[in-house]
Coordinates of C-alpha atoms in Angstrom, one line a residue:
X1 CA 0.0 0.0 0.0
X2 CA 2.8 2.4 0.9
X3 CA 4.5 1.6 -2.5
X4 CA 1.4 2.5 -4.4
X5 CA 1.1 5.7 -2.4
X6 CA 4.7 6.7 -3.2
X7 CA 4.2 6.0 -6.9
X8 CA 1.0 8.2 -6.9
X9 CA 2.8 11.1 -5.2
X10 CA 5.7 10.8 -7.8
X11 CA 3.2 10.9 -10.7
X12 CA 1.4 14.0 -9.3
X13 CA 4.8 15.8 -8.9
X14 CA 5.7 15.0 -12.5
X15 CA 2.4 16.1 -13.8
X16 CA 2.6 19.4 -11.9
X17 CA 6.1 20.0 -13.2
X18 CA 5.0 19.4 -16.8
X19 CA 2.1 21.8 -16.6
X20 CA 4.1 24.6 -15.0
X21 CA 7.1 24.9 -17.2
X22 CA 7.1 28.8 -17.2
X23 CA 7.4 28.9 -13.4
X24 CA 10.4 26.5 -13.4
X25 CA 12.1 28.4 -16.2
X26 CA 11.6 31.7 -14.5
X27 CA 13.3 30.4 -11.3
X28 CA 16.1 28.9 -13.4
X29 CA 16.9 32.0 -15.5
X30 CA 20.1 33.5 -14.2
X31 CA 22.9 35.8 -15.4
X32 CA 24.1 39.3 -15.4
X33 CA 22.8 42.3 -17.5
X34 CA 24.9 45.5 -17.7
X35 CA 23.2 48.6 -19.0
X36 CA 24.3 52.2 -19.4
X37 CA 23.2 55.3 -21.3
X38 CA 20.4 57.9 -21.7
X39 CA 19.1 59.7 -18.7
X40 CA 15.7 59.8 -20.5
X41 CA 15.4 56.0 -20.2
X42 CA 17.1 55.5 -16.8
X43 CA 14.0 55.9 -14.5
X44 CA 11.7 53.5 -16.4
X45 CA 14.6 51.0 -16.9
X46 CA 15.1 50.9 -13.2
X47 CA 11.4 50.2 -12.7
X48 CA 11.4 47.5 -15.3
X49 CA 14.5 45.9 -13.7
X50 CA 12.9 45.9 -10.3
X51 CA 9.7 44.2 -11.5
X52 CA 11.6 41.7 -13.8
X53 CA 13.7 40.6 -10.8
X54 CA 10.6 39.7 -8.8
X55 CA 10.1 36.8 -11.3
X56 CA 13.8 36.2 -12.1
X57 CA 15.6 36.8 -8.8
X58 CA 18.8 35.1 -10.1
X59 CA 19.3 37.7 -12.8
X60 CA 21.6 40.6 -11.7
X61 CA 20.9 43.9 -13.5
X62 CA 23.4 46.8 -13.3
X63 CA 22.1 50.2 -14.7
X64 CA 24.1 53.4 -15.0
X65 CA 23.0 56.7 -16.5
X66 CA 25.6 58.7 -18.4
X67 CA 23.9 60.0 -21.5
X68 CA 23.0 58.4 -24.9
X69 CA 26.5 58.9 -26.2
X70 CA 28.0 56.8 -23.4
X71 CA 25.3 54.2 -23.9
X72 CA 26.0 53.7 -27.6
X73 CA 29.8 53.7 -27.0
X74 CA 29.6 51.2 -24.2
X75 CA 27.4 48.7 -26.0
X76 CA 29.3 48.9 -29.3
X77 CA 32.6 48.4 -27.5
X78 CA 30.9 45.5 -25.6
X79 CA 31.5 47.1 -22.2
X80 CA 27.8 46.6 -21.5
X81 CA 25.0 44.3 -22.8
X82 CA 22.5 47.1 -23.5
X83 CA 22.9 50.8 -24.4
X84 CA 20.1 53.2 -23.6
X85 CA 19.7 55.6 -26.5
X86 CA 17.3 58.5 -26.7
X87 CA 17.7 59.5 -30.3
X88 CA 17.7 58.1 -33.7
X89 CA 20.7 56.0 -34.6
X90 CA 22.9 56.9 -37.5
X91 CA 24.2 54.8 -40.4
X92 CA 27.7 54.6 -39.0
X93 CA 26.4 53.1 -35.7
X94 CA 24.3 50.5 -37.6
X95 CA 27.4 49.7 -39.6
X96 CA 29.3 49.0 -36.4
X97 CA 26.6 46.4 -35.4
X98 CA 24.1 48.5 -33.4
X99 CA 20.8 46.6 -33.1
X100 CA 18.1 49.0 -32.0
X101 CA 14.8 48.0 -30.3
X102 CA 12.3 50.7 -29.5
X103 CA 10.8 50.3 -26.1
X104 CA 8.8 53.4 -25.3
X105 CA 8.5 57.1 -26.4
X106 CA 8.8 60.5 -24.8
X107 CA 9.7 64.1 -25.8
X108 CA 12.1 66.9 -25.2
X109 CA 10.5 70.0 -23.8
X110 CA 11.9 73.6 -23.6
X111 CA 11.9 74.7 -19.9
X112 CA 12.2 77.7 -17.6
X113 CA 12.3 78.0 -13.9
X114 CA 9.0 77.8 -12.0
X115 CA 9.9 81.2 -10.5
X116 CA 10.7 82.9 -13.8
X117 CA 9.1 86.4 -14.0
X118 CA 8.4 85.6 -17.7
X119 CA 6.3 82.5 -17.1
X120 CA 2.8 84.1 -17.1
X121 CA 3.3 86.1 -20.3
X122 CA 4.9 83.1 -22.0
X123 CA 1.8 81.1 -21.3
X124 CA -0.3 83.8 -23.1
X125 CA 1.8 84.0 -26.3
X126 CA 4.1 81.0 -26.4
X127 CA 7.4 81.0 -28.3
X128 CA 7.7 80.5 -32.0
X129 CA 10.0 77.8 -33.4
X130 CA 12.0 80.5 -35.2
X131 CA 12.6 82.3 -31.9
X132 CA 13.8 79.1 -30.3
X133 CA 16.1 78.7 -33.2
X134 CA 17.5 82.2 -32.7
X135 CA 18.1 81.5 -29.1
X136 CA 19.6 78.0 -29.2
X137 CA 21.2 77.9 -32.6
X138 CA 22.1 81.2 -34.2
X139 CA 22.5 83.1 -30.9
X140 CA 20.7 86.2 -32.4
X141 CA 18.3 86.4 -29.5
X142 CA 20.3 87.1 -26.4
X143 CA 17.9 89.2 -24.3
X144 CA 14.3 88.8 -23.2
X145 CA 13.1 91.9 -25.1
X146 CA 13.7 89.9 -28.3
X147 CA 10.8 87.8 -27.2
X148 CA 8.6 90.9 -26.7
X149 CA 9.3 91.7 -23.1
X150 CA 10.1 95.2 -21.9
X151 CA 13.3 94.2 -20.2
X152 CA 16.7 93.8 -21.8
X153 CA 17.8 91.3 -19.2
X154 CA 20.0 88.5 -20.7
X155 CA 18.5 85.1 -21.5
X156 CA 20.7 82.5 -19.8
X157 CA 20.7 79.6 -22.2
X158 CA 21.6 76.1 -20.9
X159 CA 22.4 73.0 -22.9
X160 CA 24.0 69.6 -22.2
X161 CA 27.7 68.9 -21.9
X162 CA 27.4 65.1 -22.3
X163 CA 26.6 63.5 -25.7
X164 CA 22.9 63.4 -25.0
X165 CA 19.9 62.2 -26.9
X166 CA 17.8 65.0 -25.5
X167 CA 20.3 67.6 -26.9
X168 CA 20.6 65.8 -30.3
X169 CA 16.8 65.6 -30.5
X170 CA 16.2 69.2 -29.5
X171 CA 18.8 70.3 -32.1
X172 CA 17.2 68.1 -34.8
X173 CA 14.0 70.1 -34.3
X174 CA 15.9 72.9 -36.1
X175 CA 17.7 70.6 -38.5
X176 CA 20.9 70.8 -36.6
X177 CA 23.2 68.6 -34.4
X178 CA 24.0 68.8 -30.7
X179 CA 27.3 70.6 -31.3
X180 CA 25.3 73.5 -32.9
X181 CA 23.4 74.3 -29.7
X182 CA 24.4 77.5 -27.9
X183 CA 24.5 77.9 -24.1
X184 CA 26.2 77.0 -20.9
X185 CA 26.8 73.2 -21.0
X186 CA 25.6 71.2 -18.0
X187 CA 26.0 67.4 -17.5
X188 CA 23.0 65.2 -17.4
X189 CA 19.2 65.7 -17.4
X190 CA 19.0 66.2 -13.6
X191 CA 21.9 68.7 -13.8
X192 CA 20.3 70.8 -16.5
X193 CA 17.0 70.8 -14.7
X194 CA 18.7 72.1 -11.5
X195 CA 20.5 74.8 -13.4
X196 CA 17.3 76.1 -15.0
X197 CA 15.4 75.7 -11.7
X198 CA 17.8 78.0 -9.9
X199 CA 17.9 80.7 -12.6
X200 CA 14.9 82.9 -13.1
X201 CA 16.4 84.1 -16.4
X202 CA 17.3 80.6 -17.5
X203 CA 16.0 78.7 -20.5
X204 CA 16.8 75.1 -21.2
X205 CA 15.2 71.8 -22.3
X206 CA 14.5 68.5 -20.5
X207 CA 12.9 65.1 -21.0
X208 CA 9.3 64.8 -19.7
X209 CA 10.1 62.7 -16.6
X210 CA 12.4 65.4 -15.2
X211 CA 9.7 68.1 -15.5
X212 CA 6.6 66.4 -14.2
X213 CA 6.1 64.7 -10.8
X214 CA 5.0 61.1 -11.3
X215 CA 2.6 61.3 -8.3
X216 CA 0.8 64.5 -9.1
X217 CA 1.2 64.5 -12.9
X218 CA 2.0 68.3 -12.6
X219 CA 5.2 70.2 -13.3
X220 CA 6.2 70.5 -9.6
X221 CA 9.9 69.8 -9.9
X222 CA 10.9 73.5 -10.0
X223 CA 10.9 73.8 -13.8
X224 CA 7.9 74.3 -16.2
X225 CA 7.6 73.8 -19.9
X226 CA 7.8 76.8 -22.3
X227 CA 4.8 76.4 -24.6
X228 CA 5.5 76.4 -28.4
X229 CA 3.4 78.7 -30.6
X230 CA 2.9 76.0 -33.2
X231 CA 0.8 78.1 -35.7
X232 CA 3.1 81.2 -35.3
X233 CA 0.2 83.6 -34.7
X234 CA 1.8 85.3 -31.7
X235 CA -0.5 83.8 -29.0
X236 CA -1.0 80.4 -27.3
X237 CA -4.3 79.1 -28.6
X238 CA -6.4 76.6 -26.5
X239 CA -5.4 73.7 -28.7
X240 CA -1.7 74.6 -28.2
X241 CA -1.9 74.8 -24.4
X242 CA -1.5 71.1 -23.3
X243 CA 1.2 71.5 -20.7
X244 CA -0.9 71.7 -17.6
X245 CA -0.4 68.1 -16.7
X246 CA 1.5 65.1 -18.1
X247 CA -1.7 63.4 -19.4
X248 CA -2.6 66.3 -21.6
X249 CA 1.0 66.5 -22.9
X250 CA 1.1 62.8 -23.7
X251 CA -2.2 63.0 -25.5
X252 CA -0.8 65.9 -27.6
X253 CA 2.3 63.8 -28.4
X254 CA 0.3 60.7 -29.4
X255 CA -2.0 62.8 -31.6
X256 CA 0.9 64.5 -33.3
X257 CA 0.0 68.0 -32.0
X258 CA 3.4 68.2 -30.3
X259 CA 6.0 67.9 -33.1
X260 CA 8.3 65.0 -33.6
X261 CA 11.1 65.8 -33.2
X262 CA 11.4 66.9 -30.4
X263 CA 9.1 63.9 -29.5
X264 CA 11.0 60.7 -30.2
X265 CA 11.2 56.9 -29.7
X266 CA 13.6 55.6 -27.0
X267 CA 15.8 52.5 -27.7
X268 CA 17.5 49.6 -26.1
X269 CA 20.6 49.0 -28.3
X270 CA 22.6 45.8 -28.3
X271 CA 25.7 44.8 -30.3
X272 CA 24.2 42.6 -32.9
X273 CA 21.0 40.7 -32.3
X274 CA 20.7 39.8 -28.6
X275 CA 21.7 36.2 -27.8
X276 CA 22.2 36.3 -24.1
X277 CA 19.1 34.4 -22.7
X278 CA 18.8 36.9 -19.7
X279 CA 19.0 39.9 -22.0
X280 CA 16.5 38.5 -24.5
X281 CA 14.1 37.6 -21.6
X282 CA 14.4 41.1 -20.2
X283 CA 13.7 42.8 -23.5
X284 CA 10.7 40.5 -24.2
X285 CA 9.3 41.3 -20.7
X286 CA 9.6 45.1 -21.4
X287 CA 7.8 44.8 -24.7
X288 CA 4.9 42.8 -23.1
X289 CA 4.1 42.8 -19.3
X290 CA 6.5 45.7 -18.7
X291 CA 4.4 48.0 -20.8
X292 CA 1.9 48.3 -17.9
X293 CA 4.4 50.6 -16.1
X294 CA 5.1 53.0 -19.0
X295 CA 2.2 55.4 -18.5
X296 CA 2.4 55.7 -14.8
X297 CA 6.2 56.4 -15.1
X298 CA 5.5 59.4 -17.4
X299 CA 6.3 57.8 -20.7
X300 CA 4.3 57.0 -23.8
X301 CA 3.3 53.5 -24.9
X302 CA 4.2 52.4 -28.4
X303 CA 1.3 51.3 -30.6
X304 CA 0.4 47.6 -30.5
X305 CA 1.7 47.2 -34.1
X306 CA 5.0 48.8 -33.2
X307 CA 5.4 46.6 -30.1
X308 CA 4.7 43.5 -32.1
X309 CA 7.3 44.5 -34.7
X310 CA 9.9 45.2 -32.0
X311 CA 9.1 41.9 -30.2
X312 CA 9.8 40.1 -33.4
X313 CA 13.3 41.3 -33.4
X314 CA 14.2 39.3 -30.3
X315 CA 12.3 36.1 -31.0

């Protein structure tokens, strides 16, 4: 009788093991994943890693922010497994073996300090694209009276010192490159946000997640967006004023009201098609279950068609 009981228990264990292969696989997956790159992708990548490790505790993920330039350099030189890149890749990078997978989307937004004396008036008239070009590219506009204010106080322009996807994307809005941008160069998205926050006469640009608070959806981090006068009529029309909270801004980006660039896709880049099982599993997770965290983290979901296409790259 005892022998029959042992055989029955053994059969039940085997059956349960066969119908729960995913759980076993999840526990067995192990390895290291090293990631570096864009500040724009850093917050959501940290969140994805935290959630992924709940199911795959044996996978160690190291993430460092340092700018998109560092991300692409590190991954192509095989210092890291994944490079975080917040701009479009160029032909030379693809030629070196860059394999890009879009994982989410965001936008670069011009910013001023929340205590700027020009804030109220800017939200009545906005700033034309050509005016931004004359501030950040040509340098023709150096004082606030060039934007219609009565004061000749200087505009303190800030840009990025690191090779940054945000800077490259902001410059591409004007058909230029990051090196064409004027201004005091500051390292990193957080650094640029702090520089503008402290300077009432400052003007810079930041990724969405460094402007809006994830809990309130409001611009409560000490900097606020500078609205773009999209139709160049000298005033900020109702359909151009979508900066009040992050949900309105995301809707404007998805609908195409906010231009692209400076809206852009964000990429995980590997050296060649990913083969490391842990890296492949992490990317697959991000493009499937991990998408549930995108909106709450202040990013924009890719379309289902785009996600399917990107997922096909790692299968």
